[in-house]
Short mmCIF file of C-alpha atoms and ligand atoms in Angstrom, two decimals:
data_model
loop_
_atom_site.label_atom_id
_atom_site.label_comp_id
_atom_site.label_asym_id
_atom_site.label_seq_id
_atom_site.Cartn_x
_atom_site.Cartn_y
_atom_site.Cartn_z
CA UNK A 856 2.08 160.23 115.87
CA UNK A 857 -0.20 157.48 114.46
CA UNK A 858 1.03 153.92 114.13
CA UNK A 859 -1.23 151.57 111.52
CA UNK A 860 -0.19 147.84 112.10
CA UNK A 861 -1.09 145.90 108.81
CA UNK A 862 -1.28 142.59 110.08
CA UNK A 863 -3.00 138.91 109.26
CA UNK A 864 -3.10 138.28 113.36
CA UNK A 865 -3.83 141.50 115.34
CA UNK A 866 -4.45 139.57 118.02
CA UNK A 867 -1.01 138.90 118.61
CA UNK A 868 -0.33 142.80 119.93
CA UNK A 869 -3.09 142.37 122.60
CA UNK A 870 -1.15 142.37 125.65
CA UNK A 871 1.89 144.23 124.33
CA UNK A 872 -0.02 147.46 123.52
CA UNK A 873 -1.98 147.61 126.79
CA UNK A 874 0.57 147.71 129.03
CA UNK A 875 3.71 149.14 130.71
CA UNK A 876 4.96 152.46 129.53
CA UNK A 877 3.30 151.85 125.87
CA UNK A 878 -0.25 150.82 126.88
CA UNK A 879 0.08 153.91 129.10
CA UNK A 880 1.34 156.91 126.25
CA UNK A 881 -1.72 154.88 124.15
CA UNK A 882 -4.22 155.33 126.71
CA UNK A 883 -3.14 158.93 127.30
CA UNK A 884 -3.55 159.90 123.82
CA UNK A 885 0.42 160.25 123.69
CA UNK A 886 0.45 158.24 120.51
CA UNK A 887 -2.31 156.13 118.16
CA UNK A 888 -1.85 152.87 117.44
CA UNK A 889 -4.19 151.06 115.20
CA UNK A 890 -4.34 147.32 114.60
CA UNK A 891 -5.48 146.70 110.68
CA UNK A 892 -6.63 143.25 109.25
CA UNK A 893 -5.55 142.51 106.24
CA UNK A 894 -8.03 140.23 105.50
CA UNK A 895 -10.55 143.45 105.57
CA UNK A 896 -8.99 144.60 102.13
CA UNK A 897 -9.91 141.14 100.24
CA UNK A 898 -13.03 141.34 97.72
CA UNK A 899 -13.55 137.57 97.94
CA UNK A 900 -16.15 135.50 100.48
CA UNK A 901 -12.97 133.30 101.79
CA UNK A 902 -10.94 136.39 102.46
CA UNK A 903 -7.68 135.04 100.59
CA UNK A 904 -4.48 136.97 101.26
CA UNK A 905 -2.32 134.93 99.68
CA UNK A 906 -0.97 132.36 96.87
CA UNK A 907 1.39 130.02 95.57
CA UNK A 908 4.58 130.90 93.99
CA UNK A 909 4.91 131.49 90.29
CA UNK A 910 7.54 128.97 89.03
CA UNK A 911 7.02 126.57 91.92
CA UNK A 912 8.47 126.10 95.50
CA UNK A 913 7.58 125.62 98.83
CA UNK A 914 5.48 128.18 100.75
CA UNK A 915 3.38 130.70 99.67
CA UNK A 916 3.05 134.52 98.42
CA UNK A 917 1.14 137.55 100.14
CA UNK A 918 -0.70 138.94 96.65
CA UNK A 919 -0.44 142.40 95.68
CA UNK A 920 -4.31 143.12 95.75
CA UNK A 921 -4.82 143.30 99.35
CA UNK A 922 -1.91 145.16 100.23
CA UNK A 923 -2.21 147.37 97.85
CA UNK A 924 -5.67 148.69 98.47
CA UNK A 925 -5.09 148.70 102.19
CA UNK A 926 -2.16 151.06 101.85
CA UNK A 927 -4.59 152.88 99.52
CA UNK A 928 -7.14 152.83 102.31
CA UNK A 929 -4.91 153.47 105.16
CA UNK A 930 -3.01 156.35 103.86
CA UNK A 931 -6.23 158.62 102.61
CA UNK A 932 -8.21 157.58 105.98
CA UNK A 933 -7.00 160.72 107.83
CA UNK A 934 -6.47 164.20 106.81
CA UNK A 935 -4.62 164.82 110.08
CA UNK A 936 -1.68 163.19 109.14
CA UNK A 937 -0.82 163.69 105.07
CA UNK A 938 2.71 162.49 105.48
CA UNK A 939 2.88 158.61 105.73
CA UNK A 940 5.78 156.50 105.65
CA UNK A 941 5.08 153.09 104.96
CA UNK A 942 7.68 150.75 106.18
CA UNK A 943 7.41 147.01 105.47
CA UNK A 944 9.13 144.73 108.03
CA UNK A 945 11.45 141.99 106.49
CA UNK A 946 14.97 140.30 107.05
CA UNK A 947 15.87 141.83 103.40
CA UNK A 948 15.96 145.80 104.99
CA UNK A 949 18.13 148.08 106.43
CA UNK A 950 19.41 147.08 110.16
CA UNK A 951 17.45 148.92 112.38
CA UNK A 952 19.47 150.62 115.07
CA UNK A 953 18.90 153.70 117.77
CA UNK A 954 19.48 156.22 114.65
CA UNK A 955 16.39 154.92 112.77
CA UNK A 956 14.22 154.75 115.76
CA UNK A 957 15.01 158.55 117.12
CA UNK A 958 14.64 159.82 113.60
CA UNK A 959 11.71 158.07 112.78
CA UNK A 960 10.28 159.72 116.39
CA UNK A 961 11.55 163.31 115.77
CA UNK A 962 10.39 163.03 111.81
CA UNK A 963 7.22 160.66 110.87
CA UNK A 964 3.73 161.82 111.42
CA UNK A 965 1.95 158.57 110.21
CA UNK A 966 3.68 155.35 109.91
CA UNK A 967 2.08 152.45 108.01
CA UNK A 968 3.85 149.16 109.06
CA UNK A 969 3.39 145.98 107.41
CA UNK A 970 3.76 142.87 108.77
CA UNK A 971 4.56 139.81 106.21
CA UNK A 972 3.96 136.59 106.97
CA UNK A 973 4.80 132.77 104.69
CA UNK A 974 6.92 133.74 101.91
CA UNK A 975 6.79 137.51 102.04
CA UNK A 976 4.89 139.92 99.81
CA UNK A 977 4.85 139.22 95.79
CA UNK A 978 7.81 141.59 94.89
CA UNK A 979 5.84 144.23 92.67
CA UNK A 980 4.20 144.80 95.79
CA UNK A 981 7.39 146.67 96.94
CA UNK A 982 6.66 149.93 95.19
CA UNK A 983 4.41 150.70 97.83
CA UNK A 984 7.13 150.69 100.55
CA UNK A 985 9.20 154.04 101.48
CA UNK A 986 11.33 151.74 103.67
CA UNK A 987 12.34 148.42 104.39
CA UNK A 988 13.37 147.36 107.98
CA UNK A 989 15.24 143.99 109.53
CA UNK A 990 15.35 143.87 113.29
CA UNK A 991 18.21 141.44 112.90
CA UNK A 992 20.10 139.03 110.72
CA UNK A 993 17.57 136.25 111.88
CA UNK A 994 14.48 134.84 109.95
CA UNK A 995 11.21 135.06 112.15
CA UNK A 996 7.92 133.19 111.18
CA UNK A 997 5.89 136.78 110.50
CA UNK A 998 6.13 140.75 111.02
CA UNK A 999 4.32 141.01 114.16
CA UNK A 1000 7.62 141.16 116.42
CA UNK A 1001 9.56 142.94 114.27
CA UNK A 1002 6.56 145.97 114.16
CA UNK A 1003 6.08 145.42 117.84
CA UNK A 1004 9.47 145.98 118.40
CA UNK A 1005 10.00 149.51 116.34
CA UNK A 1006 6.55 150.64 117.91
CA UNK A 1007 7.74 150.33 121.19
CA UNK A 1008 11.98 151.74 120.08
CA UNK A 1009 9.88 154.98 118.18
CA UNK A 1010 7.30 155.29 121.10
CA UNK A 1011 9.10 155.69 124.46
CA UNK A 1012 11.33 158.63 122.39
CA UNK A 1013 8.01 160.49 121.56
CA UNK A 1014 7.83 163.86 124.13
CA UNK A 1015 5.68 162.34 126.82
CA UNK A 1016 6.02 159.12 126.92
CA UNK A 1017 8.83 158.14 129.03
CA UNK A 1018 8.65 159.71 132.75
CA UNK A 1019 11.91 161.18 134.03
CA UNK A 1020 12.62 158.38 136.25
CA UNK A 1021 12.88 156.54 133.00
CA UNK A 1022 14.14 158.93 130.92
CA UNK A 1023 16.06 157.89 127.54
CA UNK A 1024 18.54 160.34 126.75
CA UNK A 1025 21.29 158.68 128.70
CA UNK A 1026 20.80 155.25 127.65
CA UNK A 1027 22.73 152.90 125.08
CA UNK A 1028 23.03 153.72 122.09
CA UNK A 1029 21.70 157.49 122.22
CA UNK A 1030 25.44 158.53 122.30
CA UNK A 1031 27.05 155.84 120.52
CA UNK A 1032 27.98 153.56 122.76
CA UNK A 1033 26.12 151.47 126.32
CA UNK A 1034 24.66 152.54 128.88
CA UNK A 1035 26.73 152.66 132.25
CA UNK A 1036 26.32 149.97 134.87
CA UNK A 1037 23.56 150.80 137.10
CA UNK A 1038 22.92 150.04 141.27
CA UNK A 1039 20.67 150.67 143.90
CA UNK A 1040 19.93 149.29 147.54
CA UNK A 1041 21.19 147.48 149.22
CA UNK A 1042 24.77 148.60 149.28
CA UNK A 1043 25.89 145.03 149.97
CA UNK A 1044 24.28 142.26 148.39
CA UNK A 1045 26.29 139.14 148.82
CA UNK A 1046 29.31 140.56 149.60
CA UNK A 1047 28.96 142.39 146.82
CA UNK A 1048 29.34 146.04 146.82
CA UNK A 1049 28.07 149.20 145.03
CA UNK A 1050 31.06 151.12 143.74
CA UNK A 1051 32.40 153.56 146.42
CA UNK A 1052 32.85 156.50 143.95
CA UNK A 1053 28.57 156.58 143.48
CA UNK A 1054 28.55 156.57 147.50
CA UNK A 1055 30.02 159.90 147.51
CA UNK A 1056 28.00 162.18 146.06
CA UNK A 1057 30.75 163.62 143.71
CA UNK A 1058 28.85 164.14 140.72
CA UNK A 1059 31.29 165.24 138.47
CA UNK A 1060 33.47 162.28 139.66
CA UNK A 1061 30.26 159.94 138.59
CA UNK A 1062 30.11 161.35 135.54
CA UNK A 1063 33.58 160.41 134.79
CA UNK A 1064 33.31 157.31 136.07
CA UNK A 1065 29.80 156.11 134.34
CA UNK A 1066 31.64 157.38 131.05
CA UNK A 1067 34.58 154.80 131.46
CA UNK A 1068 32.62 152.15 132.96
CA UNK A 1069 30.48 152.32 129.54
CA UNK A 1070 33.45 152.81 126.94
CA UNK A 1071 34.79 149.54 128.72
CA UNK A 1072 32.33 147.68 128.66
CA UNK A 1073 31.05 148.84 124.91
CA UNK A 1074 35.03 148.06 124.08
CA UNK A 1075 34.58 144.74 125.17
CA UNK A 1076 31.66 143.47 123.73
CA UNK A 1077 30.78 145.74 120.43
CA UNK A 1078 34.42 147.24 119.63
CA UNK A 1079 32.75 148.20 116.50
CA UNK A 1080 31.01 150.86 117.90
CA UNK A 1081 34.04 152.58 119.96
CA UNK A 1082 35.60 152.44 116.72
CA UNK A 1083 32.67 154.25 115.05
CA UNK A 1084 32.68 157.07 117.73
CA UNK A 1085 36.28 157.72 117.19
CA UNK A 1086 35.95 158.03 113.57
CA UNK A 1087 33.40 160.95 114.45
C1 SAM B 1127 9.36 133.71 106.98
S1 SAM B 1127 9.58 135.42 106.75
C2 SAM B 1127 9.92 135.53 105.01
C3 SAM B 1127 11.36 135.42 104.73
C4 SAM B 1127 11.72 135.62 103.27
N1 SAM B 1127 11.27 134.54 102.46
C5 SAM B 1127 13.24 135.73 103.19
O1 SAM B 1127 13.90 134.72 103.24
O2 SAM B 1127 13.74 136.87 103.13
C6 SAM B 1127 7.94 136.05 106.86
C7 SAM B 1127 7.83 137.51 107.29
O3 SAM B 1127 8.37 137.67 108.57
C8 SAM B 1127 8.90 138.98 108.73
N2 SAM B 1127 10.28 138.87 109.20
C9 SAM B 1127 10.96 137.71 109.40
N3 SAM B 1127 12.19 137.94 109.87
C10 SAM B 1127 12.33 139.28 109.98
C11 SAM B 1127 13.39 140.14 110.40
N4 SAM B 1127 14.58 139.68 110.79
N5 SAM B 1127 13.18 141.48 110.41
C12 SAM B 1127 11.98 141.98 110.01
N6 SAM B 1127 10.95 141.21 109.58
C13 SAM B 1127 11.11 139.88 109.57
C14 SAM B 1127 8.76 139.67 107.37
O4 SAM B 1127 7.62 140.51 107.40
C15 SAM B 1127 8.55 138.50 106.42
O5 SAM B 1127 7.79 138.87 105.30
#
């Protein structure tokens, strides 16, 4: 999969994509990730990217022209990958949850993401967009964490990427509901102790038990999704 990051501050992914399990899968080839400035798709000498408002207000606009030709750009640069989604990160799109991220691994070949900044982009500009994702019901200053954060979601599903020790099929979300409590040494900390039943070895038994422990504790704090699982 390739990953173009439309962004006015590149800089700002520096130490995200270099390291841990991402700056590893993009070292390895695993997955490209490219960081694109948008200033490169102005055709002025002061590199302008964007404006003020039409009918007044505070703030101001990303214009259509640069976005528009670096989607252009971006999506004819490679024959490799001839299916591009182009998803623009704002607090106006779809929530994005486990579902998005897993399809968006299993399905996309090239995914443009573009990261708004100010006011957002001037509307007409939203033709270009096959999708438009919030991380959250929050208003952040620009699109750099929000892109950051569905890179890394979409990465560590892609085949490779995630070692076993860290495999992802059994954590939250990937069947509904949390992940189960986790342990390891030593078996008393503070007088506090690791659950007998994942002393024993019985791994049926721990099956059953990780499966309660993480309906409970889903029940407790998102009853929303228990609910959603039952309706299934
Ligand atoms: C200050 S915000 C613009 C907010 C916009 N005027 C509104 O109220 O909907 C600037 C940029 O940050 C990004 N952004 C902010 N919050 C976000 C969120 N919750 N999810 C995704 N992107 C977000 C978007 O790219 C947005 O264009």
């Amino acid at each position: 999969m390739k990953i173009d990051i439309l962004t006015l501050f590149p800089e700002m992914f520096a130490g995200f994509l270099e390291h841990s399990i991402l700056g590893r899968a993009h070292k390895a080839g695993l997955i490209e990730i490219n960081l694109v400035q948008w200033r490169d798709f102005t055709l002025d000498k002061h590199r302008k990217v964007d404006d003020a408002p039409y009918g007044g207000g505070a703030g101001m606009v990303l214009m259509c022209d640069p976005l528009f030709r670096a989607i252009e750009a971006l999506k004819s640069a490679d024959e490799n990958f001839p299916e591009t989604q182009v998803i623009y990160l704002t607090p106006q799109g779809q929530p994005f949850v486990q579902s998005i991220a897993i399809d968006l691994s299993e399905h996309a070949q090239h995914l443009i993401l573009v990261c708004g900044h100010y006011e957002g982009v001037d509307e007409r500009a939203r033709i270009l967009f096959d999708r438009e994702i919030s991380i959250g019901d929050y208003v952040l200053t620009g699109g750099e964490l929000p892109a950051a954060i569905l890179t890394d979601a979409v990465a560590r599903l892609m085949p490779g990427v995630l070692g076993n020790d860290e495999s992802a099929v059994h954590e939250s979300f990937m069947h509904g509901i949390f992940d189960h409590p986790h342990y390891t040494r030593p078996e008393v900390y503070r007088d506090m102790t690791v659950p007998s039943i994942l002393l024993g070895g019985h791994h049926a038994k721990i099956q059953e038990w990780r499966y309660e422990r993480a309906l409970e504790r889903t029940r407790e704090v998102r009853p929303d999704l228990v609910e959603k699982l039952g309706q299934k």
